[in-house]
Short mmCIF file of C-alpha atoms in Angstrom, two decimals:
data_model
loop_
_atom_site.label_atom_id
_atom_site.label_comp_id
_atom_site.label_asym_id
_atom_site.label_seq_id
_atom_site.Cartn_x
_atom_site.Cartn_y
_atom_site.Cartn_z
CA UNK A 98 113.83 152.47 180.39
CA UNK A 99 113.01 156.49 180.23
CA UNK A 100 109.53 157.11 178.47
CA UNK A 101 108.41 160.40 178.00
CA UNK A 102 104.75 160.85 177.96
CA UNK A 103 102.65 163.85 176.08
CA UNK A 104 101.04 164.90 178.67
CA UNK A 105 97.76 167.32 179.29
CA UNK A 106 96.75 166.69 182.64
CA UNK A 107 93.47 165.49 180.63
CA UNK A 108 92.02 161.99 181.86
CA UNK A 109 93.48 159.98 178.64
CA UNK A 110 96.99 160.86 178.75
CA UNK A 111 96.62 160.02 182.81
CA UNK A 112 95.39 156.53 182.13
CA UNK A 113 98.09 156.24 179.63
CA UNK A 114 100.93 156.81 182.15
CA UNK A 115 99.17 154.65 184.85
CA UNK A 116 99.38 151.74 181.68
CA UNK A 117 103.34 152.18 181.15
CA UNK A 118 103.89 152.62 184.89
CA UNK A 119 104.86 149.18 185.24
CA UNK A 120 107.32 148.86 182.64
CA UNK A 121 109.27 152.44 182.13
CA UNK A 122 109.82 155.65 184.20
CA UNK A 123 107.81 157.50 183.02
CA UNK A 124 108.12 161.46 182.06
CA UNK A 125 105.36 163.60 181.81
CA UNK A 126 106.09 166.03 179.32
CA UNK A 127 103.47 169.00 178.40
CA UNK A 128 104.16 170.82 174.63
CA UNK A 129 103.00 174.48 174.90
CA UNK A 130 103.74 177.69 172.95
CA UNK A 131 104.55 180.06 175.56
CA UNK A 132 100.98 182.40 174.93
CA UNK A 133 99.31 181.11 178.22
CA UNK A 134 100.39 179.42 180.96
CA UNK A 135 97.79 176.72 180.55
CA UNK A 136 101.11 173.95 180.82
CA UNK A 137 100.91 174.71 184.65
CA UNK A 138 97.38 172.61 185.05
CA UNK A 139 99.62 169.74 183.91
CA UNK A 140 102.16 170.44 185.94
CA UNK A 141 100.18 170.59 188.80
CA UNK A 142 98.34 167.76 187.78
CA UNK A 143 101.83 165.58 187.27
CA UNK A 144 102.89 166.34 190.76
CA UNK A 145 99.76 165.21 192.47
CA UNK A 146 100.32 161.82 190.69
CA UNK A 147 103.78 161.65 191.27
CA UNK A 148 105.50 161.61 188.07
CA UNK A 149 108.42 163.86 186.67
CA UNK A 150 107.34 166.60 184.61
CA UNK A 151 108.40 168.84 182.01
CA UNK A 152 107.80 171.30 179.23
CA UNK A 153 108.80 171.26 175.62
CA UNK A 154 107.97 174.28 173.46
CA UNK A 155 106.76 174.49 170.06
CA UNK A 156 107.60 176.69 167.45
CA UNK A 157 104.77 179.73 166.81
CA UNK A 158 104.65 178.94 163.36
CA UNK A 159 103.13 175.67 163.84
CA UNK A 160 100.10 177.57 166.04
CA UNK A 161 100.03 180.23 163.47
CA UNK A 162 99.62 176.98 160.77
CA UNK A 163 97.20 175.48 162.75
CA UNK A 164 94.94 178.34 163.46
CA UNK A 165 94.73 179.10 159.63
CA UNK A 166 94.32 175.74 158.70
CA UNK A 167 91.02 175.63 161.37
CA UNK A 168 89.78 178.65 160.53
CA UNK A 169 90.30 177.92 156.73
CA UNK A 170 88.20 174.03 157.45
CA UNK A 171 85.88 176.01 159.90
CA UNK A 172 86.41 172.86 162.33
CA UNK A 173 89.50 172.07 164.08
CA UNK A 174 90.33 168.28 163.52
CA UNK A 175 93.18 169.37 160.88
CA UNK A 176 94.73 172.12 163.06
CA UNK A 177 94.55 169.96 166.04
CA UNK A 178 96.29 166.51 164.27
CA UNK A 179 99.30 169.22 162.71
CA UNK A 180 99.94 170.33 166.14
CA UNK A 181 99.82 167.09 167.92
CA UNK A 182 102.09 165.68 165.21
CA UNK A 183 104.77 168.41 165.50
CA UNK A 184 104.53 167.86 169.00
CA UNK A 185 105.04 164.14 169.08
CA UNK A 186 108.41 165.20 167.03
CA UNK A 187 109.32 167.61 169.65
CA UNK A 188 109.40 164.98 172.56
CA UNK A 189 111.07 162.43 170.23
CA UNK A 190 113.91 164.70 169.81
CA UNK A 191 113.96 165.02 173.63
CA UNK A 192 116.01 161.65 173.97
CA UNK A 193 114.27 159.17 175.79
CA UNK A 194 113.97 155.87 174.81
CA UNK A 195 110.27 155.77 174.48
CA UNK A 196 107.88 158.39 173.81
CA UNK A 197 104.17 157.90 173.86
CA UNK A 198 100.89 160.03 173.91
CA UNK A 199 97.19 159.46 175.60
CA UNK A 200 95.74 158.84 171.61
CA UNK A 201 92.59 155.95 172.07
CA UNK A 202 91.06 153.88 169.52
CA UNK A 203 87.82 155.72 169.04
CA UNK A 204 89.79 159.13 168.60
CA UNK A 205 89.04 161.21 164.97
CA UNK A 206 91.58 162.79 165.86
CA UNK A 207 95.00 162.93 166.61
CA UNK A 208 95.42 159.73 165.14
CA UNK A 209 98.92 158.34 164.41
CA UNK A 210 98.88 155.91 161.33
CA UNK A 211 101.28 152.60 161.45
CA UNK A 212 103.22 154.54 158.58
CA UNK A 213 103.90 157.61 161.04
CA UNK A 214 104.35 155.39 163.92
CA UNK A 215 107.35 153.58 162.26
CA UNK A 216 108.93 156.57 160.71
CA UNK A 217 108.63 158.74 163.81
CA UNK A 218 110.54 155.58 165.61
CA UNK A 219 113.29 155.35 162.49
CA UNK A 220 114.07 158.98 162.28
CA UNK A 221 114.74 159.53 166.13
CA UNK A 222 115.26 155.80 167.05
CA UNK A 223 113.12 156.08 169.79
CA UNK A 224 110.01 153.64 170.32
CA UNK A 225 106.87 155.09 169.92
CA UNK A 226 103.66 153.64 171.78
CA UNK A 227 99.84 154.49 172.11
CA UNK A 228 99.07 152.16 175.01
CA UNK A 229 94.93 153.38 174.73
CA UNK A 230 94.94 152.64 171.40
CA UNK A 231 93.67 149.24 172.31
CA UNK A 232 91.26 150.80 173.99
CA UNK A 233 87.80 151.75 173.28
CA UNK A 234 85.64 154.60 174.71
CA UNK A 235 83.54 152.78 176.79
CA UNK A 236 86.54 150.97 178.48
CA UNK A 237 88.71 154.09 179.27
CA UNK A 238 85.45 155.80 180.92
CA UNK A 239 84.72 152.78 182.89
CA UNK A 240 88.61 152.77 184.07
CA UNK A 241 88.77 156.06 184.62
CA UNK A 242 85.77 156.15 186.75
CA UNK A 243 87.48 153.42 188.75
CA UNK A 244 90.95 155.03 188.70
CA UNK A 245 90.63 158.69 188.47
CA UNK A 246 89.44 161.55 190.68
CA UNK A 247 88.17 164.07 187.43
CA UNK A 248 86.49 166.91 187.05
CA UNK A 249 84.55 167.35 183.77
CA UNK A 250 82.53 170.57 182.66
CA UNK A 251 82.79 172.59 179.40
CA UNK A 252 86.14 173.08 177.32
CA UNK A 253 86.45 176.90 178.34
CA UNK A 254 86.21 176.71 182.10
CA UNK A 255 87.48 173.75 183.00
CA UNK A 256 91.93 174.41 183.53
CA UNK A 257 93.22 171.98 180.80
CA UNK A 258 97.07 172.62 179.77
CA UNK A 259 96.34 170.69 175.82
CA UNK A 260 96.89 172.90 173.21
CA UNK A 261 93.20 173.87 172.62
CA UNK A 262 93.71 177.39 175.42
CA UNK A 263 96.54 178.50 173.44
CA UNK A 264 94.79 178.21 170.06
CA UNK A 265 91.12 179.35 171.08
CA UNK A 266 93.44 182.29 172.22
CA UNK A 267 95.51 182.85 168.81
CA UNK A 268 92.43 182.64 166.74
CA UNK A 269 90.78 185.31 168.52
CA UNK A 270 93.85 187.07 167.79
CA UNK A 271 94.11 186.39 164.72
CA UNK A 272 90.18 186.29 163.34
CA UNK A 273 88.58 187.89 166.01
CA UNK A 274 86.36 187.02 169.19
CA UNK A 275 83.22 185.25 167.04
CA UNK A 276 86.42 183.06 165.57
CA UNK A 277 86.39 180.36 168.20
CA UNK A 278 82.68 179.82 168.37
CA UNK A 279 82.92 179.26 164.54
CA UNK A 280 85.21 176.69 164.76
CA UNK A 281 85.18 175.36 167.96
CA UNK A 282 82.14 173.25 168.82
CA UNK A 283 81.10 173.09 172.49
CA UNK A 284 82.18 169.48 174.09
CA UNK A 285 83.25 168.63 177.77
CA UNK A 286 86.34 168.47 178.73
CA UNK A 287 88.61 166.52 182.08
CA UNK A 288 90.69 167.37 184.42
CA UNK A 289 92.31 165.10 186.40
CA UNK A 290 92.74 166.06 190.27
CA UNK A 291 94.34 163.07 191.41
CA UNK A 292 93.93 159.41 191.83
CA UNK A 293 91.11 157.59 193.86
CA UNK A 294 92.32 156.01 197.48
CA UNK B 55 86.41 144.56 186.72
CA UNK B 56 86.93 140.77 185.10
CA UNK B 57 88.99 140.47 182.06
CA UNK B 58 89.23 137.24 180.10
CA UNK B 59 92.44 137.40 178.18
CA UNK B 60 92.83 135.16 174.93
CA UNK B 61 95.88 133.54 175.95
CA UNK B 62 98.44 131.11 173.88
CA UNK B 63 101.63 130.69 176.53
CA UNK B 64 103.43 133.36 174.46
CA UNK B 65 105.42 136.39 174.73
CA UNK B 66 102.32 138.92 173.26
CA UNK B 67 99.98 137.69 175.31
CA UNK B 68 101.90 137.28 178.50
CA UNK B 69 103.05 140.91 177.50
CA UNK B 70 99.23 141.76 177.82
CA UNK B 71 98.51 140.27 180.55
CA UNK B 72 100.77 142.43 182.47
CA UNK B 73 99.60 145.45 181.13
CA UNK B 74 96.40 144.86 182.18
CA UNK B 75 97.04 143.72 185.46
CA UNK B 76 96.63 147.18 187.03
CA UNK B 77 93.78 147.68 185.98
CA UNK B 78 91.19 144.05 185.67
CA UNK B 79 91.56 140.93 186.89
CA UNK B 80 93.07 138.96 184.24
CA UNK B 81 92.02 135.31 183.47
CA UNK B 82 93.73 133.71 180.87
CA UNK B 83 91.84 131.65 178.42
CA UNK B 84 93.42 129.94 175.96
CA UNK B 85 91.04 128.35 173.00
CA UNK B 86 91.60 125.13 171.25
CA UNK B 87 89.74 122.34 169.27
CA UNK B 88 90.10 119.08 171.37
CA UNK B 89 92.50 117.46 168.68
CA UNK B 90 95.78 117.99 170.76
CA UNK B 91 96.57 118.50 174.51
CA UNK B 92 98.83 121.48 173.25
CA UNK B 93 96.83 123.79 175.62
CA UNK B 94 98.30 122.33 178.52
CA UNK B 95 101.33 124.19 178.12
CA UNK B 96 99.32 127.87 178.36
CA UNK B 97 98.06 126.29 181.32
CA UNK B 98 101.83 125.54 182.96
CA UNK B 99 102.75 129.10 181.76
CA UNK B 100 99.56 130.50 183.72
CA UNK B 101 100.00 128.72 186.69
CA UNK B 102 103.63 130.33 186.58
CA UNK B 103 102.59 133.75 186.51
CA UNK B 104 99.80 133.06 188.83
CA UNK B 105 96.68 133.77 186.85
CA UNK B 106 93.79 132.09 186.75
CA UNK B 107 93.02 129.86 183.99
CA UNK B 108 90.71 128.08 181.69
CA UNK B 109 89.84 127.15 178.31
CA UNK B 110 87.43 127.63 175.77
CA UNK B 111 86.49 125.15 173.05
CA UNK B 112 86.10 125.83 169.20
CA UNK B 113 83.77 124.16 167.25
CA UNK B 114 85.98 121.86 164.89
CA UNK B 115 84.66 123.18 161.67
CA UNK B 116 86.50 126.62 162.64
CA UNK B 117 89.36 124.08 162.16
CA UNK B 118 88.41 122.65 159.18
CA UNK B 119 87.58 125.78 157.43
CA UNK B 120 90.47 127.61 158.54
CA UNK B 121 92.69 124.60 157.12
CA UNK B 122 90.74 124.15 153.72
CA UNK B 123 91.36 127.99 153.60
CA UNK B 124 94.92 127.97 154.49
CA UNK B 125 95.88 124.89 152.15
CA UNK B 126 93.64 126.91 148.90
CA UNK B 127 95.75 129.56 149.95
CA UNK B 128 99.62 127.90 150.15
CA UNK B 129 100.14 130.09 153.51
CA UNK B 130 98.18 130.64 156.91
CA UNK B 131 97.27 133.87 157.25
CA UNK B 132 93.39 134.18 156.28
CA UNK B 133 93.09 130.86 158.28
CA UNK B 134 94.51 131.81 161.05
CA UNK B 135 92.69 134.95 160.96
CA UNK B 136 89.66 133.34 160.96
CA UNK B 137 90.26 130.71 163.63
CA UNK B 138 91.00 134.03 166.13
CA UNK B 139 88.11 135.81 164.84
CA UNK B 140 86.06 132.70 166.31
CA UNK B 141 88.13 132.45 169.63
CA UNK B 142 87.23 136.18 170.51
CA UNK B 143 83.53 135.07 169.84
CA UNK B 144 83.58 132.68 171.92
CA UNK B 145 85.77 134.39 174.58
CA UNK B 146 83.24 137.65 174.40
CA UNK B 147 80.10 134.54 175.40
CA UNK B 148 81.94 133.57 178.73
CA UNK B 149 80.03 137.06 180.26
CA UNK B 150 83.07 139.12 181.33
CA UNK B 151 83.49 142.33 181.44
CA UNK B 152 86.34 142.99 179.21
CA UNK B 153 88.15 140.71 176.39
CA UNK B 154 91.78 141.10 175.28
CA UNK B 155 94.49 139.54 173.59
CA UNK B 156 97.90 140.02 172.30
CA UNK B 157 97.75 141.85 169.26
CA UNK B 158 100.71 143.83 168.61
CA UNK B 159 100.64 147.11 166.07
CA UNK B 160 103.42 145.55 163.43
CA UNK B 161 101.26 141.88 163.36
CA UNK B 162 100.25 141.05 159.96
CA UNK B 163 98.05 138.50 161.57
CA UNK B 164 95.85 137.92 163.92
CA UNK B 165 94.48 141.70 162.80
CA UNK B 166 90.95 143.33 164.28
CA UNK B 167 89.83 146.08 162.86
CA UNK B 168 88.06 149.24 164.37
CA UNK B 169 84.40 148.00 163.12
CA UNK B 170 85.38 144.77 164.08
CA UNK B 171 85.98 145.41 167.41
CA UNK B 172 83.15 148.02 168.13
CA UNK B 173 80.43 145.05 166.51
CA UNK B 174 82.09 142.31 169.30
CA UNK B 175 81.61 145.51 171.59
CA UNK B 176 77.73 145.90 170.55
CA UNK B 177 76.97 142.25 170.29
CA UNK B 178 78.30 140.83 173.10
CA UNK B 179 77.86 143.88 175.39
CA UNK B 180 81.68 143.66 176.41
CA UNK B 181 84.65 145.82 176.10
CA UNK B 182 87.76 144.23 173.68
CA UNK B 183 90.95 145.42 174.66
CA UNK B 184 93.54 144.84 172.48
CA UNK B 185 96.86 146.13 174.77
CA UNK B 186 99.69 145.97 172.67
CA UNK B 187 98.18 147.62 169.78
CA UNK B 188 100.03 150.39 169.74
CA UNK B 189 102.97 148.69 170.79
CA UNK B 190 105.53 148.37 167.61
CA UNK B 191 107.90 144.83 167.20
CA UNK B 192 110.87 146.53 168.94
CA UNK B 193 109.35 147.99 171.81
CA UNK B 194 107.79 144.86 172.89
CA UNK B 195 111.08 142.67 172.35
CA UNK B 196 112.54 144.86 174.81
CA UNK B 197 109.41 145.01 177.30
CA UNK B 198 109.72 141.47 176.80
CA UNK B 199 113.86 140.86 177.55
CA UNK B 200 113.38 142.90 180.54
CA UNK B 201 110.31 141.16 181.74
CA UNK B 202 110.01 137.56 181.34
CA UNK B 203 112.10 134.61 181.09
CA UNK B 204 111.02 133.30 177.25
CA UNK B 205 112.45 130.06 175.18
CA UNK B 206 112.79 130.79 171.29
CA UNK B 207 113.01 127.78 168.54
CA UNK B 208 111.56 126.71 165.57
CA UNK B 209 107.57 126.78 165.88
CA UNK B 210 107.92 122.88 165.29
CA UNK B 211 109.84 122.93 168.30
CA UNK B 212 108.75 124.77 170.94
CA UNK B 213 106.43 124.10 173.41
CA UNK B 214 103.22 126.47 172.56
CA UNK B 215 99.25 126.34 172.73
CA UNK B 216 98.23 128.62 170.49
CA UNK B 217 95.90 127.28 167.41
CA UNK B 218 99.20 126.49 165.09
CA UNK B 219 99.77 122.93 167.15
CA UNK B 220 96.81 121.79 166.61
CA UNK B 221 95.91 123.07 162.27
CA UNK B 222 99.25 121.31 161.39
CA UNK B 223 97.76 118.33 162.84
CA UNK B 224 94.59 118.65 160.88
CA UNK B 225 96.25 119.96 157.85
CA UNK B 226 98.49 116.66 157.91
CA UNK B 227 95.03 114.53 158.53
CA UNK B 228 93.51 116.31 155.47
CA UNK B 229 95.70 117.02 152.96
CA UNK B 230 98.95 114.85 153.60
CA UNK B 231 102.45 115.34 155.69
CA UNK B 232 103.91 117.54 152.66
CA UNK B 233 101.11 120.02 153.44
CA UNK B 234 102.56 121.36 156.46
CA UNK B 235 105.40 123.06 154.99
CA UNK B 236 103.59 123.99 151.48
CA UNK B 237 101.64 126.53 153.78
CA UNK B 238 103.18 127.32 156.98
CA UNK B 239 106.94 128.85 156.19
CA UNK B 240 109.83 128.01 159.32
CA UNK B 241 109.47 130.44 161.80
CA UNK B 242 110.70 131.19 165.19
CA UNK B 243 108.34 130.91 168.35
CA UNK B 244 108.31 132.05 172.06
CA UNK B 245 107.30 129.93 175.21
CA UNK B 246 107.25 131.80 178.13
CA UNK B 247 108.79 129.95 181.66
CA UNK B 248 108.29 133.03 183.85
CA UNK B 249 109.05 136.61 185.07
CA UNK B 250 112.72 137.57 185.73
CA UNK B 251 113.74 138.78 189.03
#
């Protein structure tokens, strides 16, 4: 069966793919909206592990939504779930069989309830799975330390193709430079180079 | 990294076990209260798959609880609930480092929440992995027609070792042979033989 992953080139949505690996091809498929060309971390990230990859993008509006809405909460855990959700409908219309993202148990956010879950998988009849969302945060650290050749430092200088560049980008377009620090706390951030031998 | 796996013979957990394989070594450990030799079948299906195996046993007032419980109620659920609540304890004592078991995303029962989950973390200084999750009912069935080589019947029929074998039993000791279907309605069950080619 065809899965298509949302992928970031992060370490979560890495683990995730090495999870389904057994049972599905798996697809690695970045959502971007065509401001920066942040999507080509993942890609290079996707090759170095071997998996097919792809882009999907989103609709402006949504980053234009999402940017208000986080500059409106001055955090960006409501901007961030919107976009993640609109692109989780994005790769379900792609036609796979599965789709899936990287989203762990101890996440705030994204989170995808059992309500969305099921409705995402009845509207596109495609199966939707979180395979780290049995998974706590000491457990995907611990396999990732085992599994993963990262690279960790700060969210603005480590290359990371999510959908934070674009947005730190559009709100200091849109609200100015001091923007981002106002709504964007400092945390670390992965990037995955490659597995361990 | 060790990984004890709470395991009953079944589709879910044998489902688990494989997704974990990559990653731990699995042992399956199937827990039971000394009144029937039910467990013997998780055993067979182990030895089939070629994990390791053992078992863990419940003190028998978890039984007798969980059936006063279940017959107060007229169905299973809190009782069964309660008797896996105790068979993660005890799994999370055996001093591995990592607990699972087959909890699926669309399960009614067996359910462990967040909190839950984190206190076994904390208390037992192990991670709990539940796998499957964020898997929904359809995308296991078909994980599970590609992957292994299952029996379905009646639960009254089919060989199984998870805790329902052996609370019929006492329910029927306790509260008489008409008990058994006042609180557990017909269902179907899975025995797993094997993996398909």
């Amino acid at each position: 069966m065809e899965l298509a992953l949302l992928y970031s080139g992060g370490k979560d949505s890495t683990l995730a793919a090495l999870t389904l690996d057994s049972f599905y091809d798996v697809h690695l498929v970045t959502a971007h909206f065509g401001f920066t060309d942040d999507w080509t971390h993942a890609k290079t990230a996707a090759e170095t592990l071997g998996y097919p990859f792809e882009t999907v993008e989103l609709d402006e509006n949504v980053a234009a939504d999402a940017v208000d809405r986080m500059h409106a909460d001055g955090y960006p855990r409501n901007g961030i779930q919107q976009v993640h959700e609109a692109a989780l409908e994005a790769v379900a219309g792609l036609g796979y069989d599965a789709i899936a993202d990287g989203t762990r148990r101890d996440d705030r956010v994204p989170t995808i309830s059992r309500a969305q879950a099921q409705s995402l998988e009845d509207r596109y009849d495609v199966d939707y799975l979180a395979p780290l969302s049995g998974f706590g945060r000491r457990a995907v650290d611990r396999l990732v330390e085992e599994t993963l050749d990262i690279e960790v430092g700060p969210s603005d200088t480590v290359p990371k193709a999510d959908y934070e560049g674009e947005l730190r980008q559009l709100l200091i377009e849109t609200y100015g430079t001091d923007s981002v620090g106002e709504v964007f706390p400092e945390h670390e951030q992965t990037y995955v180079h490659g597995l361990l031998d």
